[in-house]
Amino acid sequence: MPTAELFVSLKVPDNVAITAFHTLERMGYKKLKKLERKGYYKFDFFGDIKKFQSEISKVDILINANKHQLSFELEKNNKKNNIKKINILVQDLDDGKGLLSTLKNRLGFKNMKNAEKGVLC
């Protein structure tokens, strides 16, 4: 069964991430260089992965084309600048059941088996 991960970030500066970065800085994390935030979605489904990615990228409850950019892969660490990027995934306990129900029943993604959501920092 194919699995697709979707990462959604803002096109404009993220005030939540900026505020969290400055808070961590004031708490003494001086080596921290940057903090980013992305919406994280993971889908298990039946079918072709490219077709699924094309369809899920148009779902407006996940992505607003005016303010979000999306990716199906995370950026790799850039070895040239010697800065290591660390990703932390925070997920709710509900396991994305509400999202799965909406995608299957309201939006016609009948081939979907499981959905997870979270925030990647």
PDB file of N, CA and C in Angstrom, residues 3-96:
ATOM      1  N   THR A   3       2.249   5.055   0.475  1.00  0.00           N
ATOM      2  CA  THR A   3       2.149   6.095   1.497  1.00  0.00           C
ATOM      3  C   THR A   3       2.677   7.391   0.905  1.00  0.00           C
ATOM      4  N   ALA A   4       1.970   8.491   1.174  1.00  0.00           N
ATOM      5  CA  ALA A   4       2.416   9.813   0.725  1.00  0.00           C
ATOM      6  C   ALA A   4       2.476  10.744   1.931  1.00  0.00           C
ATOM      7  N   GLU A   5       3.557  11.502   2.022  1.00  0.00           N
ATOM      8  CA  GLU A   5       3.679  12.536   3.038  1.00  0.00           C
ATOM      9  C   GLU A   5       3.577  13.885   2.344  1.00  0.00           C
ATOM     10  N   LEU A   6       2.832  14.795   2.950  1.00  0.00           N
ATOM     11  CA  LEU A   6       2.622  16.127   2.398  1.00  0.00           C
ATOM     12  C   LEU A   6       3.076  17.146   3.433  1.00  0.00           C
ATOM     13  N   PHE A   7       3.902  18.102   2.999  1.00  0.00           N
ATOM     14  CA  PHE A   7       4.408  19.158   3.868  1.00  0.00           C
ATOM     15  C   PHE A   7       3.888  20.493   3.349  1.00  0.00           C
ATOM     16  N   VAL A   8       3.222  21.252   4.212  1.00  0.00           N
ATOM     17  CA  VAL A   8       2.588  22.507   3.810  1.00  0.00           C
ATOM     18  C   VAL A   8       3.182  23.645   4.635  1.00  0.00           C
ATOM     19  N   SER A   9       3.717  24.660   3.946  1.00  0.00           N
ATOM     20  CA  SER A   9       4.288  25.814   4.644  1.00  0.00           C
ATOM     21  C   SER A   9       3.727  27.104   4.057  1.00  0.00           C
ATOM     22  N   LEU A  10       3.906  28.178   4.804  1.00  0.00           N
ATOM     23  CA  LEU A  10       3.428  29.480   4.353  1.00  0.00           C
ATOM     24  C   LEU A  10       4.383  30.080   3.331  1.00  0.00           C
ATOM     25  N   LYS A  11       3.831  30.827   2.378  1.00  0.00           N
ATOM     26  CA  LYS A  11       4.649  31.561   1.406  1.00  0.00           C
ATOM     27  C   LYS A  11       5.223  32.835   2.026  1.00  0.00           C
ATOM     28  N   VAL A  12       4.538  33.355   3.030  1.00  0.00           N
ATOM     29  CA  VAL A  12       4.952  34.592   3.709  1.00  0.00           C
ATOM     30  C   VAL A  12       5.645  34.225   5.023  1.00  0.00           C
ATOM     31  N   PRO A  13       6.343  35.158   5.658  1.00  0.00           N
ATOM     32  CA  PRO A  13       6.972  34.851   6.948  1.00  0.00           C
ATOM     33  C   PRO A  13       5.949  34.330   7.964  1.00  0.00           C
ATOM     34  N   ASP A  14       6.333  33.304   8.687  1.00  0.00           N
ATOM     35  CA  ASP A  14       5.460  32.633   9.650  1.00  0.00           C
ATOM     36  C   ASP A  14       5.647  33.275  11.027  1.00  0.00           C
ATOM     37  N   ASN A  15       4.676  34.082  11.446  1.00  0.00           N
ATOM     38  CA  ASN A  15       4.782  34.799  12.719  1.00  0.00           C
ATOM     39  C   ASN A  15       4.867  33.861  13.917  1.00  0.00           C
ATOM     40  N   VAL A  16       4.197  32.721  13.857  1.00  0.00           N
ATOM     41  CA  VAL A  16       4.253  31.759  14.961  1.00  0.00           C
ATOM     42  C   VAL A  16       5.673  31.212  15.104  1.00  0.00           C
ATOM     43  N   ALA A  17       6.285  30.827  13.997  1.00  0.00           N
ATOM     44  CA  ALA A  17       7.652  30.296  14.030  1.00  0.00           C
ATOM     45  C   ALA A  17       8.649  31.369  14.471  1.00  0.00           C
ATOM     46  N   ILE A  18       8.457  32.588  14.011  1.00  0.00           N
ATOM     47  CA  ILE A  18       9.353  33.691  14.388  1.00  0.00           C
ATOM     48  C   ILE A  18       9.261  33.963  15.888  1.00  0.00           C
ATOM     49  N   THR A  19       8.047  33.991  16.422  1.00  0.00           N
ATOM     50  CA  THR A  19       7.848  34.218  17.856  1.00  0.00           C
ATOM     51  C   THR A  19       8.458  33.087  18.675  1.00  0.00           C
ATOM     52  N   ALA A  20       8.246  31.853  18.245  1.00  0.00           N
ATOM     53  CA  ALA A  20       8.818  30.701  18.952  1.00  0.00           C
ATOM     54  C   ALA A  20      10.346  30.751  18.920  1.00  0.00           C
ATOM     55  N   PHE A  21      10.914  31.136  17.783  1.00  0.00           N
ATOM     56  CA  PHE A  21      12.373  31.249  17.660  1.00  0.00           C
ATOM     57  C   PHE A  21      12.924  32.263  18.662  1.00  0.00           C
ATOM     58  N   HIS A  22      12.317  33.444  18.718  1.00  0.00           N
ATOM     59  CA  HIS A  22      12.808  34.483  19.631  1.00  0.00           C
ATOM     60  C   HIS A  22      12.603  34.088  21.095  1.00  0.00           C
ATOM     61  N   THR A  23      11.537  33.372  21.389  1.00  0.00           N
ATOM     62  CA  THR A  23      11.308  32.886  22.752  1.00  0.00           C
ATOM     63  C   THR A  23      12.398  31.894  23.151  1.00  0.00           C
ATOM     64  N   LEU A  24      12.711  30.961  22.264  1.00  0.00           N
ATOM     65  CA  LEU A  24      13.775  29.987  22.541  1.00  0.00           C
ATOM     66  C   LEU A  24      15.133  30.676  22.688  1.00  0.00           C
ATOM     67  N   GLU A  25      15.358  31.701  21.882  1.00  0.00           N
ATOM     68  CA  GLU A  25      16.595  32.480  21.974  1.00  0.00           C
ATOM     69  C   GLU A  25      16.726  33.128  23.357  1.00  0.00           C
ATOM     70  N   ARG A  26      15.629  33.741  23.828  1.00  0.00           N
ATOM     71  CA  ARG A  26      15.637  34.385  25.144  1.00  0.00           C
ATOM     72  C   ARG A  26      15.773  33.365  26.277  1.00  0.00           C
ATOM     73  N   MET A  27      15.372  32.125  26.015  1.00  0.00           N
ATOM     74  CA  MET A  27      15.505  31.062  27.021  1.00  0.00           C
ATOM     75  C   MET A  27      16.921  30.491  27.072  1.00  0.00           C
ATOM     76  N   GLY A  28      17.800  30.971  26.191  1.00  0.00           N
ATOM     77  CA  GLY A  28      19.189  30.556  26.246  1.00  0.00           C
ATOM     78  C   GLY A  28      19.661  29.662  25.116  1.00  0.00           C
ATOM     79  N   TYR A  29      18.820  29.370  24.164  1.00  0.00           N
ATOM     80  CA  TYR A  29      19.219  28.531  23.027  1.00  0.00           C
ATOM     81  C   TYR A  29      19.894  29.404  21.969  1.00  0.00           C
ATOM     82  N   LYS A  30      21.117  29.819  22.263  1.00  0.00           N
ATOM     83  CA  LYS A  30      21.832  30.768  21.402  1.00  0.00           C
ATOM     84  C   LYS A  30      22.360  30.141  20.115  1.00  0.00           C
ATOM     85  N   LYS A  31      22.547  28.827  20.093  1.00  0.00           N
ATOM     86  CA  LYS A  31      23.064  28.170  18.893  1.00  0.00           C
ATOM     87  C   LYS A  31      21.984  27.942  17.839  1.00  0.00           C
ATOM     88  N   LEU A  32      20.743  28.139  18.213  1.00  0.00           N
ATOM     89  CA  LEU A  32      19.633  27.982  17.273  1.00  0.00           C
ATOM     90  C   LEU A  32      19.712  29.086  16.218  1.00  0.00           C
ATOM     91  N   LYS A  33      19.734  28.709  14.956  1.00  0.00           N
ATOM     92  CA  LYS A  33      19.890  29.673  13.861  1.00  0.00           C
ATOM     93  C   LYS A  33      18.572  30.028  13.185  1.00  0.00           C
ATOM     94  N   LYS A  34      17.620  29.094  13.189  1.00  0.00           N
ATOM     95  CA  LYS A  34      16.379  29.310  12.455  1.00  0.00           C
ATOM     96  C   LYS A  34      15.334  28.321  12.960  1.00  0.00           C
ATOM     97  N   LEU A  35      14.070  28.700  12.876  1.00  0.00           N
ATOM     98  CA  LEU A  35      12.977  27.805  13.229  1.00  0.00           C
ATOM     99  C   LEU A  35      11.908  27.924  12.153  1.00  0.00           C
ATOM    100  N   GLU A  36      11.524  26.800  11.600  1.00  0.00           N
ATOM    101  CA  GLU A  36      10.482  26.762  10.571  1.00  0.00           C
ATOM    102  C   GLU A  36       9.347  25.874  11.058  1.00  0.00           C
ATOM    103  N   ARG A  37       8.167  26.090  10.509  1.00  0.00           N
ATOM    104  CA  ARG A  37       6.999  25.288  10.862  1.00  0.00           C
ATOM    105  C   ARG A  37       6.301  24.868   9.578  1.00  0.00           C
ATOM    106  N   LYS A  38       5.911  23.602   9.512  1.00  0.00           N
ATOM    107  CA  LYS A  38       5.181  23.086   8.353  1.00  0.00           C
ATOM    108  C   LYS A  38       4.049  22.203   8.840  1.00  0.00           C
ATOM    109  N   GLY A  39       2.935  22.261   8.129  1.00  0.00           N
ATOM    110  CA  GLY A  39       1.883  21.294   8.370  1.00  0.00           C
ATOM    111  C   GLY A  39       2.320  19.959   7.800  1.00  0.00           C
ATOM    112  N   TYR A  40       2.018  18.886   8.509  1.00  0.00           N
ATOM    113  CA  TYR A  40       2.440  17.549   8.090  1.00  0.00           C
ATOM    114  C   TYR A  40       1.209  16.665   7.924  1.00  0.00           C
ATOM    115  N   TYR A  41       1.142  15.981   6.803  1.00  0.00           N
ATOM    116  CA  TYR A  41       0.065  15.027   6.539  1.00  0.00           C
ATOM    117  C   TYR A  41       0.672  13.752   5.974  1.00  0.00           C
ATOM    118  N   LYS A  42       0.191  12.627   6.461  1.00  0.00           N
ATOM    119  CA  LYS A  42       0.639  11.329   5.952  1.00  0.00           C
ATOM    120  C   LYS A  42      -0.600  10.520   5.589  1.00  0.00           C
ATOM    121  N   PHE A  43      -0.596   9.984   4.377  1.00  0.00           N
ATOM    122  CA  PHE A  43      -1.752   9.255   3.866  1.00  0.00           C
ATOM    123  C   PHE A  43      -1.349   7.858   3.406  1.00  0.00           C
ATOM    124  N   ASP A  44      -2.109   6.852   3.820  1.00  0.00           N
ATOM    125  CA  ASP A  44      -2.000   5.497   3.285  1.00  0.00           C
ATOM    126  C   ASP A  44      -3.209   5.297   2.389  1.00  0.00           C
ATOM    127  N   PHE A  45      -2.990   4.797   1.185  1.00  0.00           N
ATOM    128  CA  PHE A  45      -4.077   4.712   0.209  1.00  0.00           C
ATOM    129  C   PHE A  45      -3.807   3.580  -0.770  1.00  0.00           C
ATOM    130  N   PHE A  46      -4.825   3.247  -1.536  1.00  0.00           N
ATOM    131  CA  PHE A  46      -4.707   2.277  -2.621  1.00  0.00           C
ATOM    132  C   PHE A  46      -4.672   3.045  -3.933  1.00  0.00           C
ATOM    133  N   GLY A  47      -3.761   2.684  -4.832  1.00  0.00           N
ATOM    134  CA  GLY A  47      -3.724   3.336  -6.135  1.00  0.00           C
ATOM    135  C   GLY A  47      -2.357   3.890  -6.487  1.00  0.00           C
ATOM    136  N   ASP A  48      -2.358   4.707  -7.530  1.00  0.00           N
ATOM    137  CA  ASP A  48      -1.144   5.294  -8.078  1.00  0.00           C
ATOM    138  C   ASP A  48      -0.715   6.514  -7.258  1.00  0.00           C
ATOM    139  N   ILE A  49       0.546   6.555  -6.859  1.00  0.00           N
ATOM    140  CA  ILE A  49       1.029   7.630  -5.988  1.00  0.00           C
ATOM    141  C   ILE A  49       1.036   8.989  -6.693  1.00  0.00           C
ATOM    142  N   LYS A  50       1.422   9.041  -7.955  1.00  0.00           N
ATOM    143  CA  LYS A  50       1.459  10.319  -8.688  1.00  0.00           C
ATOM    144  C   LYS A  50       0.053  10.894  -8.850  1.00  0.00           C
ATOM    145  N   LYS A  51      -0.906  10.036  -9.171  1.00  0.00           N
ATOM    146  CA  LYS A  51      -2.296  10.489  -9.312  1.00  0.00           C
ATOM    147  C   LYS A  51      -2.819  11.000  -7.968  1.00  0.00           C
ATOM    148  N   PHE A  52      -2.513  10.262  -6.901  1.00  0.00           N
ATOM    149  CA  PHE A  52      -2.954  10.674  -5.572  1.00  0.00           C
ATOM    150  C   PHE A  52      -2.342  12.023  -5.191  1.00  0.00           C
ATOM    151  N   GLN A  53      -1.039  12.195  -5.424  1.00  0.00           N
ATOM    152  CA  GLN A  53      -0.379  13.461  -5.094  1.00  0.00           C
ATOM    153  C   GLN A  53      -1.008  14.622  -5.857  1.00  0.00           C
ATOM    154  N   SER A  54      -1.338  14.393  -7.108  1.00  0.00           N
ATOM    155  CA  SER A  54      -1.978  15.433  -7.914  1.00  0.00           C
ATOM    156  C   SER A  54      -3.345  15.804  -7.348  1.00  0.00           C
ATOM    157  N   GLU A  55      -4.111  14.809  -6.928  1.00  0.00           N
ATOM    158  CA  GLU A  55      -5.457  15.060  -6.400  1.00  0.00           C
ATOM    159  C   GLU A  55      -5.420  15.691  -5.011  1.00  0.00           C
ATOM    160  N   ILE A  56      -4.568  15.178  -4.125  1.00  0.00           N
ATOM    161  CA  ILE A  56      -4.540  15.682  -2.751  1.00  0.00           C
ATOM    162  C   ILE A  56      -3.986  17.103  -2.690  1.00  0.00           C
ATOM    163  N   SER A  57      -3.152  17.474  -3.642  1.00  0.00           N
ATOM    164  CA  SER A  57      -2.575  18.824  -3.636  1.00  0.00           C
ATOM    165  C   SER A  57      -3.602  19.896  -3.994  1.00  0.00           C
ATOM    166  N   LYS A  58      -4.782  19.492  -4.447  1.00  0.00           N
ATOM    167  CA  LYS A  58      -5.849  20.442  -4.789  1.00  0.00           C
ATOM    168  C   LYS A  58      -6.909  20.565  -3.699  1.00  0.00           C
ATOM    169  N   VAL A  59      -6.764  19.830  -2.603  1.00  0.00           N
ATOM    170  CA  VAL A  59      -7.763  19.836  -1.530  1.00  0.00           C
ATOM    171  C   VAL A  59      -7.605  21.108  -0.706  1.00  0.00           C
ATOM    172  N   ASP A  60      -8.625  21.971  -0.757  1.00  0.00           N
ATOM    173  CA  ASP A  60      -8.501  23.291  -0.128  1.00  0.00           C
ATOM    174  C   ASP A  60      -8.575  23.277   1.395  1.00  0.00           C
ATOM    175  N   ILE A  61      -8.974  22.169   2.006  1.00  0.00           N
ATOM    176  CA  ILE A  61      -8.928  22.137   3.474  1.00  0.00           C
ATOM    177  C   ILE A  61      -7.505  21.866   3.973  1.00  0.00           C
ATOM    178  N   LEU A  62      -6.621  21.454   3.066  1.00  0.00           N
ATOM    179  CA  LEU A  62      -5.217  21.226   3.414  1.00  0.00           C
ATOM    180  C   LEU A  62      -4.318  22.355   2.916  1.00  0.00           C
ATOM    181  N   ILE A  63      -4.603  22.833   1.711  1.00  0.00           N
ATOM    182  CA  ILE A  63      -3.732  23.804   1.051  1.00  0.00           C
ATOM    183  C   ILE A  63      -4.553  24.942   0.465  1.00  0.00           C
ATOM    184  N   ASN A  64      -4.215  26.172   0.845  1.00  0.00           N
ATOM    185  CA  ASN A  64      -4.776  27.356   0.214  1.00  0.00           C
ATOM    186  C   ASN A  64      -3.699  27.864  -0.742  1.00  0.00           C
ATOM    187  N   ALA A  65      -3.943  27.741  -2.034  1.00  0.00           N
ATOM    188  CA  ALA A  65      -2.928  28.080  -3.042  1.00  0.00           C
ATOM    189  C   ALA A  65      -2.451  29.528  -2.945  1.00  0.00           C
ATOM    190  N   ASN A  66      -3.253  30.414  -2.369  1.00  0.00           N
ATOM    191  CA  ASN A  66      -2.858  31.815  -2.244  1.00  0.00           C
ATOM    192  C   ASN A  66      -1.799  32.046  -1.164  1.00  0.00           C
ATOM    193  N   LYS A  67      -1.778  31.199  -0.141  1.00  0.00           N
ATOM    194  CA  LYS A  67      -0.848  31.459   0.956  1.00  0.00           C
ATOM    195  C   LYS A  67       0.064  30.293   1.320  1.00  0.00           C
ATOM    196  N   HIS A  68      -0.166  29.117   0.757  1.00  0.00           N
ATOM    197  CA  HIS A  68       0.650  27.954   1.095  1.00  0.00           C
ATOM    198  C   HIS A  68       1.476  27.460  -0.084  1.00  0.00           C
ATOM    199  N   GLN A  69       2.586  26.842   0.240  1.00  0.00           N
ATOM    200  CA  GLN A  69       3.345  26.075  -0.747  1.00  0.00           C
ATOM    201  C   GLN A  69       3.436  24.652  -0.202  1.00  0.00           C
ATOM    202  N   LEU A  70       3.500  23.695  -1.104  1.00  0.00           N
ATOM    203  CA  LEU A  70       3.504  22.308  -0.663  1.00  0.00           C
ATOM    204  C   LEU A  70       4.665  21.547  -1.261  1.00  0.00           C
ATOM    205  N   SER A  71       4.993  20.464  -0.589  1.00  0.00           N
ATOM    206  CA  SER A  71       6.058  19.586  -1.054  1.00  0.00           C
ATOM    207  C   SER A  71       5.728  18.176  -0.593  1.00  0.00           C
ATOM    208  N   PHE A  72       6.199  17.198  -1.344  1.00  0.00           N
ATOM    209  CA  PHE A  72       6.024  15.809  -0.948  1.00  0.00           C
ATOM    210  C   PHE A  72       7.326  15.221  -0.407  1.00  0.00           C
ATOM    211  N   GLU A  73       8.356  16.063  -0.251  1.00  0.00           N
ATOM    212  CA  GLU A  73       9.640  15.639   0.306  1.00  0.00           C
ATOM    213  C   GLU A  73      10.195  16.745   1.198  1.00  0.00           C
ATOM    214  N   LEU A  74      10.968  16.345   2.195  1.00  0.00           N
ATOM    215  CA  LEU A  74      11.664  17.311   3.039  1.00  0.00           C
ATOM    216  C   LEU A  74      12.994  17.677   2.408  1.00  0.00           C
ATOM    217  N   GLU A  75      13.448  18.894   2.698  1.00  0.00           N
ATOM    218  CA  GLU A  75      14.765  19.327   2.225  1.00  0.00           C
ATOM    219  C   GLU A  75      15.843  18.533   2.952  1.00  0.00           C
ATOM    220  N   LYS A  76      16.906  18.239   2.252  1.00  0.00           N
ATOM    221  CA  LYS A  76      18.055  17.546   2.848  1.00  0.00           C
ATOM    222  C   LYS A  76      18.946  18.566   3.556  1.00  0.00           C
ATOM    223  N   ASN A  77      19.763  18.085   4.486  1.00  0.00           N
ATOM    224  CA  ASN A  77      20.747  18.958   5.135  1.00  0.00           C
ATOM    225  C   ASN A  77      21.755  19.447   4.111  1.00  0.00           C
ATOM    226  N   ASN A  78      22.096  20.721   4.190  1.00  0.00           N
ATOM    227  CA  ASN A  78      23.089  21.312   3.301  1.00  0.00           C
ATOM    228  C   ASN A  78      24.460  21.169   3.959  1.00  0.00           C
ATOM    229  N   LYS A  79      25.283  20.287   3.429  1.00  0.00           N
ATOM    230  CA  LYS A  79      26.597  20.025   4.033  1.00  0.00           C
ATOM    231  C   LYS A  79      27.567  21.184   3.850  1.00  0.00           C
ATOM    232  N   LYS A  80      27.327  22.045   2.878  1.00  0.00           N
ATOM    233  CA  LYS A  80      28.248  23.152   2.592  1.00  0.00           C
ATOM    234  C   LYS A  80      28.273  24.189   3.709  1.00  0.00           C
ATOM    235  N   ASN A  81      27.104  24.517   4.283  1.00  0.00           N
ATOM    236  CA  ASN A  81      27.075  25.570   5.299  1.00  0.00           C
ATOM    237  C   ASN A  81      27.257  25.034   6.723  1.00  0.00           C
ATOM    238  N   ASN A  82      27.454  23.717   6.865  1.00  0.00           N
ATOM    239  CA  ASN A  82      27.768  23.097   8.149  1.00  0.00           C
ATOM    240  C   ASN A  82      26.688  23.335   9.206  1.00  0.00           C
ATOM    241  N   ILE A  83      25.446  23.507   8.786  1.00  0.00           N
ATOM    242  CA  ILE A  83      24.329  23.662   9.712  1.00  0.00           C
ATOM    243  C   ILE A  83      23.455  22.421   9.594  1.00  0.00           C
ATOM    244  N   LYS A  84      23.224  21.773  10.724  1.00  0.00           N
ATOM    245  CA  LYS A  84      22.419  20.558  10.728  1.00  0.00           C
ATOM    246  C   LYS A  84      20.965  20.910  11.021  1.00  0.00           C
ATOM    247  N   LYS A  85      20.078  20.435  10.172  1.00  0.00           N
ATOM    248  CA  LYS A  85      18.653  20.684  10.331  1.00  0.00           C
ATOM    249  C   LYS A  85      18.029  19.507  11.075  1.00  0.00           C
ATOM    250  N   ILE A  86      17.255  19.810  12.103  1.00  0.00           N
ATOM    251  CA  ILE A  86      16.581  18.790  12.901  1.00  0.00           C
ATOM    252  C   ILE A  86      15.081  19.000  12.764  1.00  0.00           C
ATOM    253  N   ASN A  87      14.354  17.928  12.519  1.00  0.00           N
ATOM    254  CA  ASN A  87      12.899  17.994  12.389  1.00  0.00           C
ATOM    255  C   ASN A  87      12.246  17.324  13.590  1.00  0.00           C
ATOM    256  N   ILE A  88      11.258  18.003  14.162  1.00  0.00           N
ATOM    257  CA  ILE A  88      10.489  17.465  15.280  1.00  0.00           C
ATOM    258  C   ILE A  88       9.029  17.455  14.857  1.00  0.00           C
ATOM    259  N   LEU A  89       8.405  16.288  14.927  1.00  0.00           N
ATOM    260  CA  LEU A  89       7.002  16.141  14.545  1.00  0.00           C
ATOM    261  C   LEU A  89       6.143  16.087  15.794  1.00  0.00           C
ATOM    262  N   VAL A  90       5.134  16.968  15.857  1.00  0.00           N
ATOM    263  CA  VAL A  90       4.182  17.002  16.962  1.00  0.00           C
ATOM    264  C   VAL A  90       2.822  16.616  16.391  1.00  0.00           C
ATOM    265  N   GLN A  91       2.204  15.572  16.976  1.00  0.00           N
ATOM    266  CA  GLN A  91       0.917  15.098  16.476  1.00  0.00           C
ATOM    267  C   GLN A  91      -0.111  15.067  17.594  1.00  0.00           C
ATOM    268  N   ASP A  92      -1.389  15.267  17.227  1.00  0.00           N
ATOM    269  CA  ASP A  92      -2.498  15.123  18.160  1.00  0.00           C
ATOM    270  C   ASP A  92      -2.752  13.650  18.428  1.00  0.00           C
ATOM    271  N   LEU A  93      -3.454  13.382  19.503  1.00  0.00           N
ATOM    272  CA  LEU A  93      -3.768  12.005  19.856  1.00  0.00           C
ATOM    273  C   LEU A  93      -4.904  11.415  19.027  1.00  0.00           C
ATOM    274  N   ASP A  94      -5.673  12.235  18.317  1.00  0.00           N
ATOM    275  CA  ASP A  94      -6.850  11.727  17.594  1.00  0.00           C
ATOM    276  C   ASP A  94      -6.502  10.917  16.350  1.00  0.00           C
ATOM    277  N   ASP A  95      -5.228  10.846  15.985  1.00  0.00           N
ATOM    278  CA  ASP A  95      -4.759  10.040  14.847  1.00  0.00           C
ATOM    279  C   ASP A  95      -5.324  10.457  13.497  1.00  0.00           C
ATOM    280  N   GLY A  96      -5.858  11.651  13.361  1.00  0.00           N
ATOM    281  CA  GLY A  96      -6.350  12.115  12.067  1.00  0.00           C
ATOM    282  C   GLY A  96      -7.649  11.476  11.625  1.00  0.00           C
TER     283      GLY A  96
END
